CSV table of C-alpha atoms in Angstrom, one decimal:
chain,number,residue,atom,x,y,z
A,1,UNK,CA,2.3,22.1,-37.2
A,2,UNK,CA,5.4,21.2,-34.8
A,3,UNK,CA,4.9,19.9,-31.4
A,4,UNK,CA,8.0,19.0,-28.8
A,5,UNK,CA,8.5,15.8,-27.8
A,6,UNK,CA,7.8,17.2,-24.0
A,7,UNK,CA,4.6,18.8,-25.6
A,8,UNK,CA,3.4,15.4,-26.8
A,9,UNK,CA,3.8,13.6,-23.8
A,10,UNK,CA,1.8,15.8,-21.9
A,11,UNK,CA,-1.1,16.1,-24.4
A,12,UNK,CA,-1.1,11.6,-24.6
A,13,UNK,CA,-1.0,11.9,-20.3
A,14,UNK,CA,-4.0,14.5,-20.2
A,15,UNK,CA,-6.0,11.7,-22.8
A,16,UNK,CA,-4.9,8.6,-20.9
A,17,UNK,CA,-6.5,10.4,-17.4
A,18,UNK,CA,-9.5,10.8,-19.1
A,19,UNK,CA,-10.1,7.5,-21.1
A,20,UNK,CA,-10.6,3.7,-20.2
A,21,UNK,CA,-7.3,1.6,-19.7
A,22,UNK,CA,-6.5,-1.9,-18.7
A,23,UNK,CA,-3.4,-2.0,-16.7
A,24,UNK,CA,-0.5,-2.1,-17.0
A,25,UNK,CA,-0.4,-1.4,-21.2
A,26,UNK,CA,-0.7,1.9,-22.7
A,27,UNK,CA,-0.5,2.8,-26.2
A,28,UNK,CA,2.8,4.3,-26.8
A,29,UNK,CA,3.5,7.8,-28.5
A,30,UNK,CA,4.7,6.4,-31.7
A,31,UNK,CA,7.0,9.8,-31.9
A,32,UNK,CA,9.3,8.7,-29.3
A,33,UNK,CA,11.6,6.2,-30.1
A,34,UNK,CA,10.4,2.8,-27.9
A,35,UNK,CA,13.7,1.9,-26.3
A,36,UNK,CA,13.9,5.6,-24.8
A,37,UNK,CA,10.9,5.2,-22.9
A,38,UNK,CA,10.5,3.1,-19.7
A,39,UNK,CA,7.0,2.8,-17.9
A,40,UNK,CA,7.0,1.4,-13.8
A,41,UNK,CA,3.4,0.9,-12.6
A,42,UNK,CA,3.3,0.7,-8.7
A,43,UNK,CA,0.5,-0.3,-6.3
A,44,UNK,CA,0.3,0.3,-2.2
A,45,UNK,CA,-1.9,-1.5,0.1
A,46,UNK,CA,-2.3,-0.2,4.3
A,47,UNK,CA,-2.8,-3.0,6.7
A,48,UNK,CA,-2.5,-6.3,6.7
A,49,UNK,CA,-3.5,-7.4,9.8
A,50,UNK,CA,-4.9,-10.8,11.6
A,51,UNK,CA,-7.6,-11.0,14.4
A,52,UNK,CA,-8.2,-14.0,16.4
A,53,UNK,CA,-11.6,-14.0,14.8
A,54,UNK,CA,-9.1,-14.3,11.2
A,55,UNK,CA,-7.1,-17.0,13.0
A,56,UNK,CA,-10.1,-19.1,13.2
A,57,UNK,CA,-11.8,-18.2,10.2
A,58,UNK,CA,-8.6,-19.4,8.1
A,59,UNK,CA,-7.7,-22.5,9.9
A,60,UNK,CA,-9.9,-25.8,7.9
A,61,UNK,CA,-11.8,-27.9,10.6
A,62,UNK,CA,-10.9,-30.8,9.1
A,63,UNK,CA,-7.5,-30.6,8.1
A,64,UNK,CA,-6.2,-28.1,10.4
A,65,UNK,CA,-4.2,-26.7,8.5
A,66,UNK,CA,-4.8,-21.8,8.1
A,67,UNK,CA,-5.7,-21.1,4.3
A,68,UNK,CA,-5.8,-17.6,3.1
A,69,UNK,CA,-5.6,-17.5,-0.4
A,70,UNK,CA,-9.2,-17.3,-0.9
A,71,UNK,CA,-9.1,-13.9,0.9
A,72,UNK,CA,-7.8,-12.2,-2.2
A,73,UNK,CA,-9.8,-14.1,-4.5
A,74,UNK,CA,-11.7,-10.8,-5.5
A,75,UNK,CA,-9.1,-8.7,-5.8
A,76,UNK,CA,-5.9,-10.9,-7.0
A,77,UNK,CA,-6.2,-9.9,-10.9
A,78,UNK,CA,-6.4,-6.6,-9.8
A,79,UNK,CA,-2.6,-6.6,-7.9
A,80,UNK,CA,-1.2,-8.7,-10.5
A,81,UNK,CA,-2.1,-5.8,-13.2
A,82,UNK,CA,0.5,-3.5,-11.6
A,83,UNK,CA,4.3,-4.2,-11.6
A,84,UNK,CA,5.3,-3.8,-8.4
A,85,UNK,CA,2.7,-4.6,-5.5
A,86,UNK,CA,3.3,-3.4,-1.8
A,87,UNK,CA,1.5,-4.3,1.8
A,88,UNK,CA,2.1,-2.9,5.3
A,89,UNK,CA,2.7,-6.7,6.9
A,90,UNK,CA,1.0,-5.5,10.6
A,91,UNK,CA,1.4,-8.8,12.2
A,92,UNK,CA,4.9,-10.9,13.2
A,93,UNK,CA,5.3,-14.4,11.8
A,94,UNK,CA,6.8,-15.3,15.2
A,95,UNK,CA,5.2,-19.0,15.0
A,96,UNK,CA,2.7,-20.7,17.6
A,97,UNK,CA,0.9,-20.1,19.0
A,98,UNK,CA,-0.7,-18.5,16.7
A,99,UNK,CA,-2.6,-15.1,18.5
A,100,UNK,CA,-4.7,-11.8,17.5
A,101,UNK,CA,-4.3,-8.7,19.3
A,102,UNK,CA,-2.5,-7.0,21.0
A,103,UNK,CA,0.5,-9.3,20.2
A,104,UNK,CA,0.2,-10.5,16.6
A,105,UNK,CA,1.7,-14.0,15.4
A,106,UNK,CA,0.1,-14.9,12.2
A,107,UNK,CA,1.0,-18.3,10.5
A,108,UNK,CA,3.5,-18.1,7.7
A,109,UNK,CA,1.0,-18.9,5.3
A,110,UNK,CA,-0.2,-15.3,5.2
A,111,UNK,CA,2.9,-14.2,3.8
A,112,UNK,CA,2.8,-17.1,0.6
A,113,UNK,CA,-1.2,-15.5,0.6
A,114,UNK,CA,0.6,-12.1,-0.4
A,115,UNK,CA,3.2,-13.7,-2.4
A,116,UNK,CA,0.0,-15.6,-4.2
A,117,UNK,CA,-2.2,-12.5,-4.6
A,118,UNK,CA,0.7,-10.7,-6.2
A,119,UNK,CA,2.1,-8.7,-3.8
A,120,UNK,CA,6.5,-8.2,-4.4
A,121,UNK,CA,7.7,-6.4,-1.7
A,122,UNK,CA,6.0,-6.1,2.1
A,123,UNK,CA,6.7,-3.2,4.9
A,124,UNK,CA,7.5,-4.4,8.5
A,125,UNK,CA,8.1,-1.3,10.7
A,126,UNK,CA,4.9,-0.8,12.5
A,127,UNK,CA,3.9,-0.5,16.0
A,128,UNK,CA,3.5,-4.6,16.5
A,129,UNK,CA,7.1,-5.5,15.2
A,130,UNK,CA,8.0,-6.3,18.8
A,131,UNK,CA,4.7,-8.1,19.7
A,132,UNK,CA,7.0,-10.8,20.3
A,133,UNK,CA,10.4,-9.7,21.0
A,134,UNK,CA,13.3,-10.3,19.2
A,135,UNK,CA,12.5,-13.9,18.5
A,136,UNK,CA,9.1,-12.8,16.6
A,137,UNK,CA,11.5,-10.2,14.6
A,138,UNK,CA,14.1,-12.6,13.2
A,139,UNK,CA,11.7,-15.0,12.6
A,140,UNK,CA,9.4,-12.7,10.7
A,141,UNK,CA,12.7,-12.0,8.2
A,142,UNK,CA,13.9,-15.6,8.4
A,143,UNK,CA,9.9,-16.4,6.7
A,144,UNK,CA,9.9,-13.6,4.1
A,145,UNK,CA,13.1,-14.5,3.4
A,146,UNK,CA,12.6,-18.2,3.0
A,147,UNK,CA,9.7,-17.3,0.9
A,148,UNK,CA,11.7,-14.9,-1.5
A,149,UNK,CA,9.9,-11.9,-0.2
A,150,UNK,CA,11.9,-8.9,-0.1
A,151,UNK,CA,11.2,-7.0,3.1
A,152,UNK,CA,12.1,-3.7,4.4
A,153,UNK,CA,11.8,-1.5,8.0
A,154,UNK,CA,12.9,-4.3,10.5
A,155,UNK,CA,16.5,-6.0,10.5
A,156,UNK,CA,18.0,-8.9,12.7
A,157,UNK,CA,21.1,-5.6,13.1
A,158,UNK,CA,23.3,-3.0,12.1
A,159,UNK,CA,25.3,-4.9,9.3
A,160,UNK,CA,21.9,-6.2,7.6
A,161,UNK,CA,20.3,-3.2,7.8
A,162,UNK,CA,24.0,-1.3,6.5
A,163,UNK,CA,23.6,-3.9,3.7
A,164,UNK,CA,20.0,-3.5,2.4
A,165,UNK,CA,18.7,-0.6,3.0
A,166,UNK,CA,17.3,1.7,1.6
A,167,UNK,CA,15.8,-1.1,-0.3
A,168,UNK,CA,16.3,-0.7,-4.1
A,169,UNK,CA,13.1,-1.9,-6.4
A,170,UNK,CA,15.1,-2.5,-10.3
A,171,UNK,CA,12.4,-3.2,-12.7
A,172,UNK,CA,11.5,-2.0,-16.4
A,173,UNK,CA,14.7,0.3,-16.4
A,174,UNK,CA,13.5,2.2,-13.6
A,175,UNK,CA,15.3,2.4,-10.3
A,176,UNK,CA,13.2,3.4,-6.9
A,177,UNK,CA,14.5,3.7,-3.2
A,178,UNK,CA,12.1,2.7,-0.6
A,179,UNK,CA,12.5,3.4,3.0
A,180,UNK,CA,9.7,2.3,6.1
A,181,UNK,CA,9.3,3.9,9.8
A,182,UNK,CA,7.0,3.6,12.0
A,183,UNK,CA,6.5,6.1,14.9
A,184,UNK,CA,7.0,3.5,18.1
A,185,UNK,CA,6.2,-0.1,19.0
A,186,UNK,CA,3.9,0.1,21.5
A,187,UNK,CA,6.1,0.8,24.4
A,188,UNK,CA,8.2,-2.5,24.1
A,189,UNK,CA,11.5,-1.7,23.3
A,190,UNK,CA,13.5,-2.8,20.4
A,191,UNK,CA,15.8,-5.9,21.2
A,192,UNK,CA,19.5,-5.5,20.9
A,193,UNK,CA,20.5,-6.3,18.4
A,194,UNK,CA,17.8,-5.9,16.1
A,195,UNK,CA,16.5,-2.8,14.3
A,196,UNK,CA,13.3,-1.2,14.0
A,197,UNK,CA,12.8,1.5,12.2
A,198,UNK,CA,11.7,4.8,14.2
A,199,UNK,CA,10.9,7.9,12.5
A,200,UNK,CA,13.5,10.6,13.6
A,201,UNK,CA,14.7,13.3,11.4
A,202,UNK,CA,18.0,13.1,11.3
A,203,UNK,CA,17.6,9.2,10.9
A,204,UNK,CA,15.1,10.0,8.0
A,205,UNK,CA,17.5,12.4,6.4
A,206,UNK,CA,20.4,10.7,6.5
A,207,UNK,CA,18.7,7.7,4.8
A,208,UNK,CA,17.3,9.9,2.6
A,209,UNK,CA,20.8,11.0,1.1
A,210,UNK,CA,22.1,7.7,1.4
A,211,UNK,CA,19.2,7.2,-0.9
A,212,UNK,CA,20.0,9.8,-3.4
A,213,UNK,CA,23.3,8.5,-3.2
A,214,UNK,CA,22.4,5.1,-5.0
A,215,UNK,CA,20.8,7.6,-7.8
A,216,UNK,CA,17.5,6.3,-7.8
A,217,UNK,CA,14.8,7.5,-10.6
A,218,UNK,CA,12.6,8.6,-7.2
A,219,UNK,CA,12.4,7.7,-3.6
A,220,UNK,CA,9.3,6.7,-1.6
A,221,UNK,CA,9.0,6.9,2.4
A,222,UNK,CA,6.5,4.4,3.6
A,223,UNK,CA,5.5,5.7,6.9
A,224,UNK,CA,3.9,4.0,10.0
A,225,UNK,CA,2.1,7.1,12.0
A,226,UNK,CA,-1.0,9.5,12.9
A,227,UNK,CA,-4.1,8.9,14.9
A,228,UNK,CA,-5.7,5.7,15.1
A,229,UNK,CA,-9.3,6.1,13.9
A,230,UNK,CA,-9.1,9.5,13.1
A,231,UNK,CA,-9.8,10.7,9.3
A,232,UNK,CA,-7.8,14.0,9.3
A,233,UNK,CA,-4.1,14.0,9.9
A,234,UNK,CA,-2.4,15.2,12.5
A,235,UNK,CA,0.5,18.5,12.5
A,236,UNK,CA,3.2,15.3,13.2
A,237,UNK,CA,2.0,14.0,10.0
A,238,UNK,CA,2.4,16.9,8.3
A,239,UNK,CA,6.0,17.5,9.7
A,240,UNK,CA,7.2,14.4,8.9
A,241,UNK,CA,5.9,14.5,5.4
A,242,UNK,CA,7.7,17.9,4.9
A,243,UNK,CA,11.0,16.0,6.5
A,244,UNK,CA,10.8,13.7,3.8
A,245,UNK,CA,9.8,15.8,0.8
A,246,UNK,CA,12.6,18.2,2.2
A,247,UNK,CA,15.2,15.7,1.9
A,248,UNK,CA,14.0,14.3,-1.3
A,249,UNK,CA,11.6,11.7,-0.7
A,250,UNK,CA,9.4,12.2,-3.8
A,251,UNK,CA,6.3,10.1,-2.6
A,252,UNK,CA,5.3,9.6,0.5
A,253,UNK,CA,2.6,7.3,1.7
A,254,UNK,CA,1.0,6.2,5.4
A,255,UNK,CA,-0.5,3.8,7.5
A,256,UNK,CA,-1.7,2.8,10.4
A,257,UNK,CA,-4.8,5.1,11.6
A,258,UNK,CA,-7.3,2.0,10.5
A,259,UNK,CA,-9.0,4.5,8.6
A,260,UNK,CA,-8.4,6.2,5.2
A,261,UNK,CA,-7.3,10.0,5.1
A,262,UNK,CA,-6.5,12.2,2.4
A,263,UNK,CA,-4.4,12.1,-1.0
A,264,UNK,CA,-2.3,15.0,-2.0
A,265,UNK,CA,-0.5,15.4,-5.9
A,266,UNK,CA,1.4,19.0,-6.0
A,267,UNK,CA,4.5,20.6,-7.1
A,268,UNK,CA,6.9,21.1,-4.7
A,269,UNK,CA,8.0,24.5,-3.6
A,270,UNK,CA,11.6,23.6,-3.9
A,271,UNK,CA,14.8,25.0,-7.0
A,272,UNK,CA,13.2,21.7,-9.2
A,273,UNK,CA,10.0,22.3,-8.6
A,274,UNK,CA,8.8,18.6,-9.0
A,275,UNK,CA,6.0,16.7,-8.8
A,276,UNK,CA,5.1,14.7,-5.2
A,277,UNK,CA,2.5,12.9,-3.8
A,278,UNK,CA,1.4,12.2,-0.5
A,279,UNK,CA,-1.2,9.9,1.3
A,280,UNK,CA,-1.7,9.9,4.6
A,281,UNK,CA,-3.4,6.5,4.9
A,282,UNK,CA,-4.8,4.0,3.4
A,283,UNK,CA,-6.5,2.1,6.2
A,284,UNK,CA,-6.9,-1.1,6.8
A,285,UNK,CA,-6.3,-3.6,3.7
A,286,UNK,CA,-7.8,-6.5,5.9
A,287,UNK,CA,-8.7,-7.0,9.4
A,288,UNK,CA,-12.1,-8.0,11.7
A,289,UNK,CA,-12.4,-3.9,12.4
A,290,UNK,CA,-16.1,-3.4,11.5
A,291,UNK,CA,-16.9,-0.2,13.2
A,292,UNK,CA,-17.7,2.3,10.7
A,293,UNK,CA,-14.9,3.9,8.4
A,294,UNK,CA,-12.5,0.8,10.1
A,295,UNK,CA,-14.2,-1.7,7.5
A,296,UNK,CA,-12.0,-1.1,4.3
A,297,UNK,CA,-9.2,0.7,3.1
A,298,UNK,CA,-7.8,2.9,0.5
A,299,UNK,CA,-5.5,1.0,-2.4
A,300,UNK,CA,-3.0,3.8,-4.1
A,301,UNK,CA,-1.6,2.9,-7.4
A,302,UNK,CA,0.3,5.1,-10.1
A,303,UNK,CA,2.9,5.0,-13.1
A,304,UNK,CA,6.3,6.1,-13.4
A,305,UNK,CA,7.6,7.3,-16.7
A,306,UNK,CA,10.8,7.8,-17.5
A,307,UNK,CA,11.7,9.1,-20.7
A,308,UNK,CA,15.4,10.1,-22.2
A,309,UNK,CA,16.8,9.4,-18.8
A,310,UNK,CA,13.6,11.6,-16.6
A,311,UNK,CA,11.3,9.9,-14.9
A,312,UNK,CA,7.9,11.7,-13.8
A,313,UNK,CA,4.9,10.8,-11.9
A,314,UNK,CA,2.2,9.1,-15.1
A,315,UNK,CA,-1.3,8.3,-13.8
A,316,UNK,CA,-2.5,8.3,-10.1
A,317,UNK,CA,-5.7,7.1,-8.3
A,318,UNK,CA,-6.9,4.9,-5.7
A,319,UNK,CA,-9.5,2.0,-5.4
A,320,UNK,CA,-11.6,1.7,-2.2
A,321,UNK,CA,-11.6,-1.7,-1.1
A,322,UNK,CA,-14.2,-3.3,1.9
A,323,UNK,CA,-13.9,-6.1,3.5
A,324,UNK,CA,-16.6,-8.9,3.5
A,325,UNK,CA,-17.4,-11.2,5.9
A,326,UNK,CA,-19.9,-14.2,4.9
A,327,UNK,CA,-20.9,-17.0,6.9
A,328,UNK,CA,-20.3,-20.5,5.2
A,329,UNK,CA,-21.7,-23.3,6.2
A,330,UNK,CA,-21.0,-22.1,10.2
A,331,UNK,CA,-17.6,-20.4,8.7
A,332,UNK,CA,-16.6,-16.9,8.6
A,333,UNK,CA,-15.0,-16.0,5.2
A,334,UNK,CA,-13.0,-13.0,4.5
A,335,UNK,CA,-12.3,-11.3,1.4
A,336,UNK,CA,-11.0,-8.3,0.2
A,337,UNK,CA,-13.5,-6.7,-2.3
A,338,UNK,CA,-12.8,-3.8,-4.5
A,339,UNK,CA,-15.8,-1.9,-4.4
A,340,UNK,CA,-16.2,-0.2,-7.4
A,341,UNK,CA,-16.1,-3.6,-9.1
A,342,UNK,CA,-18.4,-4.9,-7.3
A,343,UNK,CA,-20.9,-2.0,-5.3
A,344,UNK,CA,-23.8,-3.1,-8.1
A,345,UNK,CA,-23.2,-6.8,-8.1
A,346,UNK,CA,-26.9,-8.0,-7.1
A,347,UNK,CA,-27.0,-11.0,-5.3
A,348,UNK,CA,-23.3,-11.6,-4.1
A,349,UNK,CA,-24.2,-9.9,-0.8
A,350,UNK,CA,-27.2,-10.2,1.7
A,351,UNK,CA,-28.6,-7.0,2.0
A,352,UNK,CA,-27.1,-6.1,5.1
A,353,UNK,CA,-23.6,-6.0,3.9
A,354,UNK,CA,-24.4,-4.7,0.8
A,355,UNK,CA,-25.8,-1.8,3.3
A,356,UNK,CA,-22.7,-1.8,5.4
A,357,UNK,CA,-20.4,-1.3,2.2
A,358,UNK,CA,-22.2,0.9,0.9
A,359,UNK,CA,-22.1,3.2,4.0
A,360,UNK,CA,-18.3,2.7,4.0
A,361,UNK,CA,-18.4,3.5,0.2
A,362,UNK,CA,-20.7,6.7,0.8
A,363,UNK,CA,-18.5,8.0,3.3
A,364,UNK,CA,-14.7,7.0,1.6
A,365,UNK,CA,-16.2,8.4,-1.4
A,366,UNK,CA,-17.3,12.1,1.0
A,367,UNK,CA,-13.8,12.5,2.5
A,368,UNK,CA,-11.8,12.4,-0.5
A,369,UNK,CA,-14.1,14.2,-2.7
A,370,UNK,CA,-13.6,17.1,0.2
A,371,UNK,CA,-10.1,16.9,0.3
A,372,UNK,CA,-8.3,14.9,-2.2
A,373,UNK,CA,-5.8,17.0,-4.5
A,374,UNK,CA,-5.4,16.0,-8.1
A,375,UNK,CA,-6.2,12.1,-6.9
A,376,UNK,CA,-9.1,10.7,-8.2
A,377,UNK,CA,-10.3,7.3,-8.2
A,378,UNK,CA,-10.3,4.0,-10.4
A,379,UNK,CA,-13.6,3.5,-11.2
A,380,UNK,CA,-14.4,-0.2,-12.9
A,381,UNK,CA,-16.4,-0.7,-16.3
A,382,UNK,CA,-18.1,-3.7,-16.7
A,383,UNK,CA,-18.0,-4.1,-20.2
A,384,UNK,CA,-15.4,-4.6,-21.7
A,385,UNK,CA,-13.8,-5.4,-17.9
A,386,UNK,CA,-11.7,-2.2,-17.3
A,387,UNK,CA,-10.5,0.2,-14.9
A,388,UNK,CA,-10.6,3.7,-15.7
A,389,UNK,CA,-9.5,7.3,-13.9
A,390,UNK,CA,-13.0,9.5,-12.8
A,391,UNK,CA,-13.3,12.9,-13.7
């Protein structure tokens, strides 16, 4: 019996969505020749932010000195797995002092934390890139830079931002555009002569050709918007989103309401007909929100595949992550858990945050079995230690 090549492919992605795998290896279809085949594995994180309760919590009493690596202790392996990791950074490394909301200067440190954990490439357009001013702007670029993290959504000016953007990921013979807006900075305006950058669509479409332009195997808007605190998205959401998939954006991805809100996978109504994906937010990665549905957050991660020169969506899913908060020895601790790794873990919680994650779980786990389309979740297996895509 003969099968296309095209045929294959499909019937090995249909197995792969329904069977265990360890990221970031797949078995390969032995049909298609190895080198004509490319795989990019891609994972998005919402918002990193820092609370003066954080502030505290991360700086040692004895040496003074802010430590956050251990706050990704839990879920470090699980960034590393994928080949590209990326954070909305929702704070300014401006320097001290050092302060929580409403105007965010976290210490540099944070940003070698992400490096740490595994994260490659961080987002800076958000409503607190001007928390302070131009100064907290160039500074927070002068850091990432100094620290060999690419950046993209804020620029000291025109000529840096004429120079890098849209920012171009190269890995694994697959070539991706990524662009970052946010919908305003909380009233303060931008200082001349840096950029911020504010979604507007003409601004978003031009980019968005400039983008094609560089011939990129897909583009992906990372966008700063909606409703704090609200779990539905708003009619500028959708707008937007339709901006972007109209001018080619091919995944589109948000942050920013604190709280998760649905994931869409569909085929666009357009002369190609392709495959996009949209998620309206992933919530807060970490922060000291602990009101209920603020507590955790939404991690999205999928595959690109490119083979013969096309490159299609592979797997997709997210991984509901809560954040913990145990007192040490007088010291508030934070870490990033992934839930499903860890929901049945007796003993590593008292049994009142065991409770409160498992009301954030309960009700994560309720909105996006309501509304999700075609994006289903990473659910962990204990034995032999892998994540695998639910039914």
């Amino acid at each position: 019996m003969n099968f296309s090549i095209k045929a294959i492919i499909a019937l090995l992605a249909a197995l792969l969505v329904a069977l265990p795998f360890s990221h970031p290896s797949f078995e390969q279809n032995p049909t298609v020749p190895v080198d004509s085949v490319q795989r990019l594995s891609m994972i998005f994180v919402g918002d990193v932010m820092q609370h003066q309760t954080q502030l505290d919590a991360a700086r040692n009493p004895v040496t003074g000195v802010y430590e956050y690596d251990s706050c990704f202790k839990y879920v470090r392996s699980l960034i590393s797995s994928y080949d590209v990791a990326v954070a909305n950074l929702e704070v300014t490394l401006a320097g001290p002092p050092y302060s929580g909301y409403p105007q965010f200067s976290a210490p540099d440190v944070l940003a070698l934390a992400l490096k740490n954990a595994g994260f490659d490439y961080l987002s800076t357009a958000n409503n607190h890139s001007c928390d302070r001013g131009r100064k907290g702007i160039e500074r927070t670029i002068r850091v990432l830079d100094s620290l060999k993290i690419p950046h993209t959504g804020t620029f000291k000016d025109s000529i840096e931002r004429a120079r890098n953007y849209p920012l171009i990921i190269n890995k694994n013979g697959i070539k991706v555009a990524l662009l970052n807006y946010t919908y305003a900075t909380n009233g303060i305006p931008v200082p001349a002569p840096t950029i911020v950058n504010m979604i507007d669509e003409k601004l978003i479409a031009a980019d968005l050709q400039r983008a094609k332009d560089s011939l990129p195997d897909k583009i992906i808007v990372f966008a700063h918007w909606g409703d704090e605190y609200q779990s539905q998205p708003n009619a500028y959401q959708e707008n937007i989103a339709e901006v972007c998939f109209r001018n080619g954006a091919d995944i589109v991805i948000g942050s920013h309401p604190h709280v998760i809100q649905k994931m869409e996978r569909f085929q666009y109504p357009d002369s190609t007909g392709r495959e996009v994906m949209l998620v309206y937010s992933l919530g807060n990665y970490i922060s000291n929100q602990r009101d209920r549905y603020k507590d955790g957050g939404a991690t999205f991660g999928f595959e690109l595949v490119k083979t013969n020169g096309k490159t299609e969506i592979g797997f997709s899913g997210y991984y509901f992550t809560w954040v913990w908060i145990p007192l040490v020895d007088g010291r508030k601790h934070y870490y990033i858990v992934p839930v499903s790794q860890y929901e049945n873990a007796e003993g590593m919680m008292n049994p009142d945050a065991a409770a409160q994650m498992k009301i954030f779980i309960n009700d994560s786990r309720s909105l996006y079995g309501d509304y999700n389309k075609k994006i289903k979740e990473f659910l962990y297996q204990p034995q032999p230690g892998v994540w695998y895509l639910s039914r």
